[in-house]
Amino acid sequence: MKVRKGEFIGIIGPNGAGKTTLLTVINGLGKLVQGQALVLGLPVNERSGIKLRKRIGYVAQVENIDPRLPINVRETVMVGRYGRLGLLHRPTQAQWEDVDRVLDMVGMAHLSQRPIGHLSGGEYQRAAIARALVQQPEIFLLDEPTASIDPQAQREILSLIQLIHSQYHITTLFVTHDPWPK
């Protein structure tokens, strides 16, 4: 499979077909059983994983931030910067402004102070998308971003993803098992 810079690729398949596995390999989190893969000019292996994750925004299929954590939406989105920032560095005012800009773009600015555990499924997906975008990724991976949310939220998330791609021209891989979201 070859994906050119700026392309939007949708991958549809049944549960268990390997869609998530493909994204985790691209993101440097999964392990190749055989063959080889080149992502952003780097061979996918144990040494390249960290370098790849700094350049790839990934929206996971399942919530990957514990909703019991005492952090709000704005802080959750800032977690997306830590790959570039480092865990021991404090975010600058400019980085917080980047977070606020992305929250506004995804329609979550008004919920920036809400605890992450108090969001609906669609709101959480918007926050997860913002967290991936604030990394300023070269590749944007979305793993079933409309799963487990209501039909209206599905339509809104799909429109948001289209808007992001049209505005930023980020190479995007979108996987789903549902070819016809509600």
Short mmCIF file of N, CA and C in Angstrom, two decimals:
data_model
loop_
_atom_site.label_atom_id
_atom_site.label_comp_id
_atom_site.label_asym_id
_atom_site.label_seq_id
_atom_site.Cartn_x
_atom_site.Cartn_y
_atom_site.Cartn_z
N MET A 1 0.85 -1.17 0.00
CA MET A 1 0.00 0.00 0.00
C MET A 1 0.90 1.24 0.00
N LYS A 2 0.62 2.14 -0.90
CA LYS A 2 1.38 3.38 -0.96
C LYS A 2 0.41 4.54 -0.81
N VAL A 3 0.73 5.44 0.10
CA VAL A 3 -0.10 6.61 0.35
C VAL A 3 0.74 7.85 0.09
N ARG A 4 0.23 8.72 -0.76
CA ARG A 4 0.95 9.94 -1.09
C ARG A 4 0.60 11.05 -0.09
N LYS A 5 1.51 11.97 0.06
CA LYS A 5 1.34 13.10 0.97
C LYS A 5 0.04 13.83 0.63
N GLY A 6 -0.76 14.11 1.67
CA GLY A 6 -2.00 14.85 1.52
C GLY A 6 -3.21 14.03 1.16
N GLU A 7 -3.04 12.75 0.88
CA GLU A 7 -4.18 11.90 0.52
C GLU A 7 -5.07 11.62 1.73
N PHE A 8 -6.33 11.34 1.43
CA PHE A 8 -7.29 10.87 2.43
C PHE A 8 -7.67 9.46 2.01
N ILE A 9 -7.34 8.49 2.84
CA ILE A 9 -7.61 7.08 2.53
C ILE A 9 -8.58 6.53 3.56
N GLY A 10 -9.67 5.95 3.08
CA GLY A 10 -10.61 5.25 3.95
C GLY A 10 -10.40 3.76 3.82
N ILE A 11 -10.33 3.07 4.94
CA ILE A 11 -10.15 1.62 4.94
C ILE A 11 -11.34 1.01 5.65
N ILE A 12 -12.10 0.20 4.91
CA ILE A 12 -13.31 -0.41 5.44
C ILE A 12 -13.12 -1.91 5.48
N GLY A 13 -13.52 -2.51 6.59
CA GLY A 13 -13.42 -3.96 6.71
C GLY A 13 -14.13 -4.44 7.96
N PRO A 14 -14.42 -5.73 8.02
CA PRO A 14 -15.12 -6.27 9.19
C PRO A 14 -14.21 -6.27 10.42
N ASN A 15 -14.85 -6.43 11.58
CA ASN A 15 -14.08 -6.57 12.81
C ASN A 15 -13.11 -7.72 12.68
N GLY A 16 -11.89 -7.53 13.17
CA GLY A 16 -10.88 -8.58 13.13
C GLY A 16 -10.11 -8.67 11.83
N ALA A 17 -10.35 -7.75 10.90
CA ALA A 17 -9.68 -7.81 9.59
C ALA A 17 -8.26 -7.24 9.62
N GLY A 18 -7.89 -6.57 10.69
CA GLY A 18 -6.53 -6.02 10.80
C GLY A 18 -6.43 -4.52 10.59
N LYS A 19 -7.56 -3.83 10.61
CA LYS A 19 -7.53 -2.38 10.39
C LYS A 19 -6.75 -1.66 11.49
N THR A 20 -7.08 -1.97 12.74
CA THR A 20 -6.38 -1.35 13.87
C THR A 20 -4.92 -1.76 13.88
N THR A 21 -4.65 -3.01 13.56
CA THR A 21 -3.26 -3.48 13.50
C THR A 21 -2.47 -2.66 12.48
N LEU A 22 -3.06 -2.39 11.33
CA LEU A 22 -2.39 -1.57 10.32
C LEU A 22 -2.03 -0.21 10.89
N LEU A 23 -2.97 0.44 11.57
CA LEU A 23 -2.70 1.76 12.12
C LEU A 23 -1.63 1.72 13.20
N THR A 24 -1.65 0.68 14.05
CA THR A 24 -0.63 0.61 15.10
C THR A 24 0.76 0.36 14.51
N VAL A 25 0.84 -0.38 13.42
CA VAL A 25 2.14 -0.57 12.75
C VAL A 25 2.61 0.76 12.16
N ILE A 26 1.73 1.47 11.48
CA ILE A 26 2.09 2.77 10.90
C ILE A 26 2.56 3.72 11.99
N ASN A 27 1.91 3.68 13.14
CA ASN A 27 2.21 4.57 14.25
C ASN A 27 3.44 4.14 15.05
N GLY A 28 4.04 3.02 14.68
CA GLY A 28 5.22 2.55 15.39
C GLY A 28 4.92 1.85 16.69
N LEU A 29 3.64 1.53 16.93
CA LEU A 29 3.26 0.83 18.16
C LEU A 29 3.11 -0.67 17.94
N GLY A 30 2.80 -1.06 16.72
CA GLY A 30 2.61 -2.47 16.41
C GLY A 30 3.87 -3.09 15.85
N LYS A 31 3.88 -4.40 15.83
CA LYS A 31 5.06 -5.12 15.36
C LYS A 31 4.72 -5.83 14.06
N LEU A 32 5.59 -5.69 13.09
CA LEU A 32 5.43 -6.41 11.83
C LEU A 32 5.80 -7.87 12.04
N VAL A 33 4.95 -8.77 11.58
CA VAL A 33 5.23 -10.20 11.69
C VAL A 33 6.14 -10.62 10.54
N GLN A 34 5.89 -10.06 9.37
CA GLN A 34 6.75 -10.33 8.22
C GLN A 34 6.71 -9.13 7.29
N GLY A 35 7.65 -9.08 6.40
CA GLY A 35 7.71 -7.98 5.45
C GLY A 35 8.31 -6.74 6.08
N GLN A 36 8.11 -5.63 5.38
CA GLN A 36 8.65 -4.37 5.87
C GLN A 36 7.71 -3.24 5.51
N ALA A 37 7.83 -2.16 6.25
CA ALA A 37 7.01 -0.98 6.00
C ALA A 37 7.89 0.25 6.15
N LEU A 38 7.60 1.23 5.32
CA LEU A 38 8.30 2.50 5.35
C LEU A 38 7.25 3.57 5.60
N VAL A 39 7.42 4.36 6.66
CA VAL A 39 6.49 5.42 7.00
C VAL A 39 7.28 6.71 7.17
N LEU A 40 6.90 7.74 6.44
CA LEU A 40 7.60 9.02 6.48
C LEU A 40 9.10 8.85 6.23
N GLY A 41 9.41 7.92 5.36
CA GLY A 41 10.80 7.68 5.00
C GLY A 41 11.58 6.84 5.99
N LEU A 42 10.93 6.40 7.06
CA LEU A 42 11.61 5.59 8.08
C LEU A 42 11.13 4.15 8.02
N PRO A 43 12.04 3.19 8.14
CA PRO A 43 11.59 1.80 8.24
C PRO A 43 10.91 1.61 9.60
N VAL A 44 9.79 0.91 9.61
CA VAL A 44 9.07 0.67 10.86
C VAL A 44 9.78 -0.44 11.62
N ASN A 45 10.33 -0.08 12.77
CA ASN A 45 10.98 -1.05 13.65
C ASN A 45 11.00 -0.47 15.06
N GLU A 46 11.57 -1.20 15.99
CA GLU A 46 11.58 -0.75 17.38
C GLU A 46 12.30 0.59 17.55
N ARG A 47 13.33 0.83 16.78
CA ARG A 47 14.09 2.08 16.92
C ARG A 47 13.35 3.29 16.36
N SER A 48 12.51 3.10 15.37
CA SER A 48 11.85 4.24 14.72
C SER A 48 10.52 4.61 15.38
N GLY A 49 10.01 3.78 16.27
CA GLY A 49 8.69 4.01 16.84
C GLY A 49 8.51 5.37 17.48
N ILE A 50 9.43 5.78 18.32
CA ILE A 50 9.31 7.07 19.01
C ILE A 50 9.36 8.21 18.00
N LYS A 51 10.25 8.13 17.03
CA LYS A 51 10.35 9.18 16.00
C LYS A 51 9.04 9.28 15.22
N LEU A 52 8.45 8.14 14.89
CA LEU A 52 7.19 8.16 14.14
C LEU A 52 6.06 8.76 14.96
N ARG A 53 5.96 8.37 16.21
CA ARG A 53 4.85 8.86 17.04
C ARG A 53 4.91 10.37 17.25
N LYS A 54 6.07 10.97 17.13
CA LYS A 54 6.17 12.43 17.23
C LYS A 54 5.63 13.12 15.98
N ARG A 55 5.51 12.37 14.90
CA ARG A 55 5.10 12.95 13.62
C ARG A 55 3.71 12.50 13.18
N ILE A 56 3.06 11.67 14.00
CA ILE A 56 1.77 11.09 13.64
C ILE A 56 0.75 11.40 14.73
N GLY A 57 -0.41 11.91 14.32
CA GLY A 57 -1.53 12.11 15.23
C GLY A 57 -2.43 10.89 15.16
N TYR A 58 -2.72 10.30 16.31
CA TYR A 58 -3.47 9.05 16.35
C TYR A 58 -4.69 9.19 17.25
N VAL A 59 -5.85 8.92 16.69
CA VAL A 59 -7.10 8.89 17.46
C VAL A 59 -7.47 7.42 17.61
N ALA A 60 -7.34 6.92 18.82
CA ALA A 60 -7.56 5.50 19.09
C ALA A 60 -9.04 5.14 19.06
N GLN A 61 -9.29 3.87 18.87
CA GLN A 61 -10.67 3.35 18.82
C GLN A 61 -11.34 3.44 20.18
N VAL A 62 -10.59 3.26 21.23
CA VAL A 62 -11.15 3.29 22.59
C VAL A 62 -10.53 4.45 23.35
N GLU A 63 -11.26 4.93 24.35
CA GLU A 63 -10.75 6.02 25.17
C GLU A 63 -9.43 5.57 25.80
N ASN A 64 -8.42 6.40 25.67
CA ASN A 64 -7.13 6.03 26.23
C ASN A 64 -6.65 6.98 27.31
N ILE A 65 -7.56 7.80 27.81
CA ILE A 65 -7.28 8.62 28.99
C ILE A 65 -8.33 8.25 30.03
N ASP A 66 -7.87 7.87 31.18
CA ASP A 66 -8.76 7.44 32.26
C ASP A 66 -9.69 8.59 32.64
N PRO A 67 -11.01 8.40 32.52
CA PRO A 67 -11.95 9.49 32.82
C PRO A 67 -11.95 9.89 34.30
N ARG A 68 -11.32 9.10 35.14
CA ARG A 68 -11.25 9.45 36.57
C ARG A 68 -10.12 10.42 36.88
N LEU A 69 -9.23 10.62 35.90
CA LEU A 69 -8.13 11.56 36.13
C LEU A 69 -8.68 12.96 36.35
N PRO A 70 -8.11 13.69 37.29
CA PRO A 70 -8.62 15.04 37.58
C PRO A 70 -8.04 16.09 36.63
N ILE A 71 -8.26 15.89 35.32
CA ILE A 71 -7.79 16.87 34.35
C ILE A 71 -8.95 17.29 33.46
N ASN A 72 -8.85 18.50 32.95
CA ASN A 72 -9.93 19.00 32.10
C ASN A 72 -9.59 18.79 30.63
N VAL A 73 -10.52 19.20 29.78
CA VAL A 73 -10.37 19.01 28.33
C VAL A 73 -9.12 19.71 27.81
N ARG A 74 -8.90 20.93 28.24
CA ARG A 74 -7.74 21.70 27.76
C ARG A 74 -6.43 20.99 28.12
N GLU A 75 -6.34 20.51 29.34
CA GLU A 75 -5.13 19.79 29.76
C GLU A 75 -4.97 18.47 29.00
N THR A 76 -6.09 17.81 28.74
CA THR A 76 -6.05 16.56 27.98
C THR A 76 -5.51 16.80 26.58
N VAL A 77 -5.94 17.87 25.95
CA VAL A 77 -5.46 18.19 24.61
C VAL A 77 -3.97 18.51 24.65
N MET A 78 -3.51 19.19 25.69
CA MET A 78 -2.08 19.50 25.81
C MET A 78 -1.24 18.23 25.87
N VAL A 79 -1.81 17.13 26.35
CA VAL A 79 -1.08 15.86 26.38
C VAL A 79 -0.54 15.52 24.98
N GLY A 80 -1.26 15.94 23.95
CA GLY A 80 -0.81 15.71 22.58
C GLY A 80 0.50 16.39 22.24
N ARG A 81 0.86 17.43 22.97
CA ARG A 81 2.12 18.15 22.70
C ARG A 81 3.32 17.49 23.36
N TYR A 82 3.09 16.60 24.33
CA TYR A 82 4.21 16.08 25.11
C TYR A 82 5.19 15.27 24.29
N GLY A 83 4.76 14.71 23.16
CA GLY A 83 5.70 14.01 22.29
C GLY A 83 6.79 14.94 21.78
N ARG A 84 6.42 16.17 21.51
CA ARG A 84 7.39 17.17 21.03
C ARG A 84 8.00 17.96 22.18
N LEU A 85 7.21 18.17 23.23
CA LEU A 85 7.60 19.01 24.35
C LEU A 85 8.48 18.26 25.35
N GLY A 86 8.15 17.00 25.62
CA GLY A 86 8.83 16.24 26.66
C GLY A 86 8.05 16.35 27.96
N LEU A 87 8.05 15.30 28.73
CA LEU A 87 7.25 15.26 29.95
C LEU A 87 7.71 16.23 31.02
N LEU A 88 8.98 16.57 31.06
CA LEU A 88 9.51 17.38 32.14
C LEU A 88 9.52 18.87 31.84
N HIS A 89 9.05 19.26 30.67
CA HIS A 89 9.02 20.68 30.30
C HIS A 89 7.61 21.23 30.48
N ARG A 90 7.54 22.46 30.92
CA ARG A 90 6.24 23.12 31.06
C ARG A 90 5.84 23.74 29.73
N PRO A 91 4.57 23.63 29.37
CA PRO A 91 4.12 24.26 28.13
C PRO A 91 4.26 25.78 28.19
N THR A 92 4.59 26.36 27.06
CA THR A 92 4.70 27.82 26.97
C THR A 92 3.31 28.42 26.72
N GLN A 93 3.22 29.71 26.85
CA GLN A 93 1.97 30.41 26.56
C GLN A 93 1.55 30.17 25.11
N ALA A 94 2.52 30.18 24.20
CA ALA A 94 2.22 29.95 22.78
C ALA A 94 1.65 28.55 22.57
N GLN A 95 2.16 27.56 23.29
CA GLN A 95 1.63 26.19 23.16
C GLN A 95 0.21 26.10 23.70
N TRP A 96 -0.07 26.80 24.80
CA TRP A 96 -1.45 26.83 25.31
C TRP A 96 -2.37 27.53 24.30
N GLU A 97 -1.86 28.55 23.63
CA GLU A 97 -2.65 29.23 22.60
C GLU A 97 -2.93 28.29 21.43
N ASP A 98 -1.96 27.43 21.08
CA ASP A 98 -2.19 26.41 20.04
C ASP A 98 -3.32 25.48 20.46
N VAL A 99 -3.30 25.05 21.73
CA VAL A 99 -4.36 24.18 22.25
C VAL A 99 -5.70 24.88 22.13
N ASP A 100 -5.77 26.14 22.54
CA ASP A 100 -7.03 26.88 22.48
C ASP A 100 -7.52 27.03 21.05
N ARG A 101 -6.61 27.26 20.11
CA ARG A 101 -6.97 27.39 18.70
C ARG A 101 -7.57 26.08 18.17
N VAL A 102 -6.94 24.96 18.52
CA VAL A 102 -7.43 23.66 18.05
C VAL A 102 -8.77 23.34 18.72
N LEU A 103 -8.91 23.64 20.00
CA LEU A 103 -10.19 23.41 20.67
C LEU A 103 -11.30 24.21 20.00
N ASP A 104 -11.01 25.43 19.62
CA ASP A 104 -12.00 26.25 18.92
C ASP A 104 -12.35 25.62 17.57
N MET A 105 -11.35 25.15 16.84
CA MET A 105 -11.58 24.55 15.53
C MET A 105 -12.48 23.32 15.62
N VAL A 106 -12.30 22.50 16.66
CA VAL A 106 -13.10 21.28 16.77
C VAL A 106 -14.41 21.51 17.52
N GLY A 107 -14.70 22.76 17.87
CA GLY A 107 -15.96 23.08 18.53
C GLY A 107 -16.01 22.73 20.00
N MET A 108 -14.86 22.75 20.66
CA MET A 108 -14.81 22.36 22.08
C MET A 108 -14.30 23.48 22.99
N ALA A 109 -14.12 24.69 22.48
CA ALA A 109 -13.59 25.78 23.30
C ALA A 109 -14.48 26.04 24.51
N HIS A 110 -15.78 25.95 24.33
CA HIS A 110 -16.70 26.22 25.44
C HIS A 110 -16.65 25.14 26.53
N LEU A 111 -16.05 24.00 26.24
CA LEU A 111 -15.94 22.91 27.22
C LEU A 111 -14.50 22.72 27.70
N SER A 112 -13.64 23.68 27.45
CA SER A 112 -12.21 23.50 27.75
C SER A 112 -11.92 23.24 29.22
N GLN A 113 -12.74 23.73 30.12
CA GLN A 113 -12.51 23.55 31.55
C GLN A 113 -13.29 22.38 32.14
N ARG A 114 -14.07 21.70 31.32
CA ARG A 114 -14.86 20.56 31.81
C ARG A 114 -13.94 19.37 32.09
N PRO A 115 -14.17 18.66 33.19
CA PRO A 115 -13.37 17.45 33.45
C PRO A 115 -13.55 16.44 32.30
N ILE A 116 -12.47 15.79 31.92
CA ILE A 116 -12.50 14.87 30.78
C ILE A 116 -13.51 13.75 30.99
N GLY A 117 -13.73 13.35 32.22
CA GLY A 117 -14.67 12.27 32.51
C GLY A 117 -16.13 12.67 32.42
N HIS A 118 -16.40 13.95 32.16
CA HIS A 118 -17.78 14.44 32.09
C HIS A 118 -18.22 14.77 30.67
N LEU A 119 -17.59 14.14 29.70
CA LEU A 119 -17.93 14.40 28.30
C LEU A 119 -18.80 13.29 27.74
N SER A 120 -19.62 13.63 26.77
CA SER A 120 -20.36 12.61 26.02
C SER A 120 -19.38 11.92 25.08
N GLY A 121 -19.82 10.86 24.42
CA GLY A 121 -18.96 10.14 23.48
C GLY A 121 -18.49 11.02 22.34
N GLY A 122 -19.40 11.80 21.76
CA GLY A 122 -19.03 12.70 20.66
C GLY A 122 -18.09 13.80 21.10
N GLU A 123 -18.32 14.34 22.31
CA GLU A 123 -17.42 15.37 22.83
C GLU A 123 -16.03 14.79 23.09
N TYR A 124 -16.00 13.57 23.62
CA TYR A 124 -14.70 12.94 23.87
C TYR A 124 -13.94 12.75 22.55
N GLN A 125 -14.65 12.33 21.50
CA GLN A 125 -13.99 12.14 20.20
C GLN A 125 -13.43 13.46 19.68
N ARG A 126 -14.16 14.54 19.87
CA ARG A 126 -13.65 15.86 19.45
C ARG A 126 -12.38 16.21 20.22
N ALA A 127 -12.39 15.93 21.53
CA ALA A 127 -11.19 16.19 22.35
C ALA A 127 -10.03 15.32 21.89
N ALA A 128 -10.31 14.06 21.55
CA ALA A 128 -9.25 13.15 21.08
C ALA A 128 -8.69 13.63 19.74
N ILE A 129 -9.56 14.12 18.86
CA ILE A 129 -9.11 14.66 17.58
C ILE A 129 -8.24 15.90 17.82
N ALA A 130 -8.68 16.76 18.74
CA ALA A 130 -7.89 17.96 19.07
C ALA A 130 -6.52 17.57 19.62
N ARG A 131 -6.49 16.55 20.49
CA ARG A 131 -5.22 16.10 21.08
C ARG A 131 -4.26 15.62 19.99
N ALA A 132 -4.79 14.92 18.99
CA ALA A 132 -3.95 14.46 17.88
C ALA A 132 -3.49 15.63 17.01
N LEU A 133 -4.36 16.58 16.76
CA LEU A 133 -4.03 17.71 15.88
C LEU A 133 -3.03 18.68 16.49
N VAL A 134 -3.07 18.84 17.80
CA VAL A 134 -2.18 19.81 18.44
C VAL A 134 -0.72 19.37 18.32
N GLN A 135 -0.49 18.13 17.96
CA GLN A 135 0.86 17.63 17.68
C GLN A 135 1.42 18.20 16.38
N GLN A 136 0.56 18.77 15.56
CA GLN A 136 0.92 19.23 14.22
C GLN A 136 1.47 18.05 13.41
N PRO A 137 0.65 17.00 13.28
CA PRO A 137 1.13 15.76 12.65
C PRO A 137 1.29 15.88 11.14
N GLU A 138 2.15 15.02 10.63
CA GLU A 138 2.29 14.88 9.18
C GLU A 138 1.33 13.83 8.66
N ILE A 139 0.95 12.90 9.53
CA ILE A 139 -0.04 11.87 9.21
C ILE A 139 -1.06 11.86 10.33
N PHE A 140 -2.33 11.71 9.95
CA PHE A 140 -3.45 11.71 10.89
C PHE A 140 -4.15 10.36 10.77
N LEU A 141 -4.09 9.56 11.83
CA LEU A 141 -4.70 8.23 11.85
C LEU A 141 -5.95 8.25 12.71
N LEU A 142 -7.05 7.76 12.16
CA LEU A 142 -8.32 7.71 12.90
C LEU A 142 -8.84 6.28 12.90
N ASP A 143 -8.95 5.70 14.08
CA ASP A 143 -9.37 4.32 14.23
C ASP A 143 -10.82 4.28 14.72
N GLU A 144 -11.74 4.02 13.81
CA GLU A 144 -13.17 3.93 14.13
C GLU A 144 -13.65 5.16 14.92
N PRO A 145 -13.42 6.36 14.41
CA PRO A 145 -13.77 7.56 15.19
C PRO A 145 -15.26 7.78 15.39
N THR A 146 -16.10 7.05 14.66
CA THR A 146 -17.55 7.23 14.84
C THR A 146 -18.19 6.05 15.57
N ALA A 147 -17.38 5.11 16.05
CA ALA A 147 -17.93 3.97 16.78
C ALA A 147 -18.46 4.43 18.14
N SER A 148 -19.55 3.85 18.54
CA SER A 148 -20.12 4.06 19.88
C SER A 148 -20.57 5.49 20.15
N ILE A 149 -20.90 6.25 19.11
CA ILE A 149 -21.49 7.56 19.33
C ILE A 149 -22.79 7.64 18.54
N ASP A 150 -23.67 8.54 18.95
CA ASP A 150 -25.00 8.62 18.34
C ASP A 150 -24.91 9.12 16.90
N PRO A 151 -25.96 8.88 16.11
CA PRO A 151 -25.93 9.25 14.68
C PRO A 151 -25.61 10.72 14.40
N GLN A 152 -26.18 11.63 15.19
CA GLN A 152 -25.89 13.06 14.98
C GLN A 152 -24.41 13.35 15.23
N ALA A 153 -23.87 12.80 16.30
CA ALA A 153 -22.44 12.99 16.61
C ALA A 153 -21.57 12.36 15.52
N GLN A 154 -22.01 11.23 14.96
CA GLN A 154 -21.26 10.60 13.86
C GLN A 154 -21.15 11.55 12.67
N ARG A 155 -22.29 12.14 12.30
CA ARG A 155 -22.28 13.08 11.16
C ARG A 155 -21.36 14.27 11.45
N GLU A 156 -21.43 14.79 12.67
CA GLU A 156 -20.61 15.94 13.04
C GLU A 156 -19.11 15.59 13.01
N ILE A 157 -18.76 14.41 13.52
CA ILE A 157 -17.35 13.99 13.52
C ILE A 157 -16.86 13.80 12.08
N LEU A 158 -17.67 13.18 11.23
CA LEU A 158 -17.27 13.00 9.83
C LEU A 158 -17.09 14.34 9.13
N SER A 159 -17.98 15.29 9.38
CA SER A 159 -17.84 16.63 8.80
C SER A 159 -16.58 17.32 9.31
N LEU A 160 -16.30 17.15 10.59
CA LEU A 160 -15.10 17.75 11.17
C LEU A 160 -13.84 17.17 10.53
N ILE A 161 -13.81 15.86 10.35
CA ILE A 161 -12.64 15.21 9.73
C ILE A 161 -12.45 15.71 8.30
N GLN A 162 -13.55 15.86 7.56
CA GLN A 162 -13.46 16.40 6.20
C GLN A 162 -12.93 17.83 6.22
N LEU A 163 -13.41 18.64 7.16
CA LEU A 163 -12.95 20.02 7.29
C LEU A 163 -11.46 20.08 7.59
N ILE A 164 -11.01 19.25 8.53
CA ILE A 164 -9.59 19.22 8.89
C ILE A 164 -8.74 18.86 7.67
N HIS A 165 -9.17 17.85 6.94
CA HIS A 165 -8.39 17.44 5.77
C HIS A 165 -8.37 18.54 4.71
N SER A 166 -9.50 19.16 4.47
CA SER A 166 -9.53 20.20 3.43
C SER A 166 -8.74 21.44 3.82
N GLN A 167 -8.70 21.76 5.11
CA GLN A 167 -7.96 22.94 5.55
C GLN A 167 -6.46 22.70 5.68
N TYR A 168 -6.09 21.53 6.18
CA TYR A 168 -4.68 21.28 6.51
C TYR A 168 -3.97 20.33 5.56
N HIS A 169 -4.72 19.63 4.72
CA HIS A 169 -4.13 18.70 3.75
C HIS A 169 -3.19 17.69 4.41
N ILE A 170 -3.57 17.25 5.62
CA ILE A 170 -2.78 16.24 6.34
C ILE A 170 -3.08 14.89 5.72
N THR A 171 -2.06 14.11 5.47
CA THR A 171 -2.24 12.73 5.02
C THR A 171 -3.08 12.03 6.08
N THR A 172 -4.23 11.47 5.67
CA THR A 172 -5.19 10.92 6.63
C THR A 172 -5.56 9.50 6.27
N LEU A 173 -5.51 8.62 7.27
CA LEU A 173 -6.01 7.25 7.13
C LEU A 173 -7.13 7.08 8.14
N PHE A 174 -8.28 6.71 7.62
CA PHE A 174 -9.51 6.60 8.41
C PHE A 174 -9.98 5.16 8.29
N VAL A 175 -10.07 4.43 9.39
CA VAL A 175 -10.55 3.05 9.31
C VAL A 175 -11.90 2.92 10.00
N THR A 176 -12.73 2.06 9.42
CA THR A 176 -14.06 1.82 9.97
C THR A 176 -14.56 0.45 9.53
N HIS A 177 -15.50 -0.08 10.28
CA HIS A 177 -16.16 -1.31 9.85
C HIS A 177 -17.52 -0.97 9.25
N ASP A 178 -17.95 0.28 9.39
CA ASP A 178 -19.28 0.71 8.98
C ASP A 178 -19.18 1.62 7.76
N PRO A 179 -19.48 1.10 6.56
CA PRO A 179 -19.37 1.94 5.37
C PRO A 179 -20.44 3.02 5.28
N TRP A 180 -21.49 2.89 6.07
CA TRP A 180 -22.60 3.84 6.02
C TRP A 180 -22.94 4.34 7.41
N PRO A 181 -22.08 5.19 8.02
CA PRO A 181 -22.44 5.72 9.34
C PRO A 181 -23.79 6.41 9.26
N LYS A 182 -24.49 6.38 10.35
CA LYS A 182 -25.86 6.89 10.41
C LYS A 182 -25.94 8.37 10.10
#
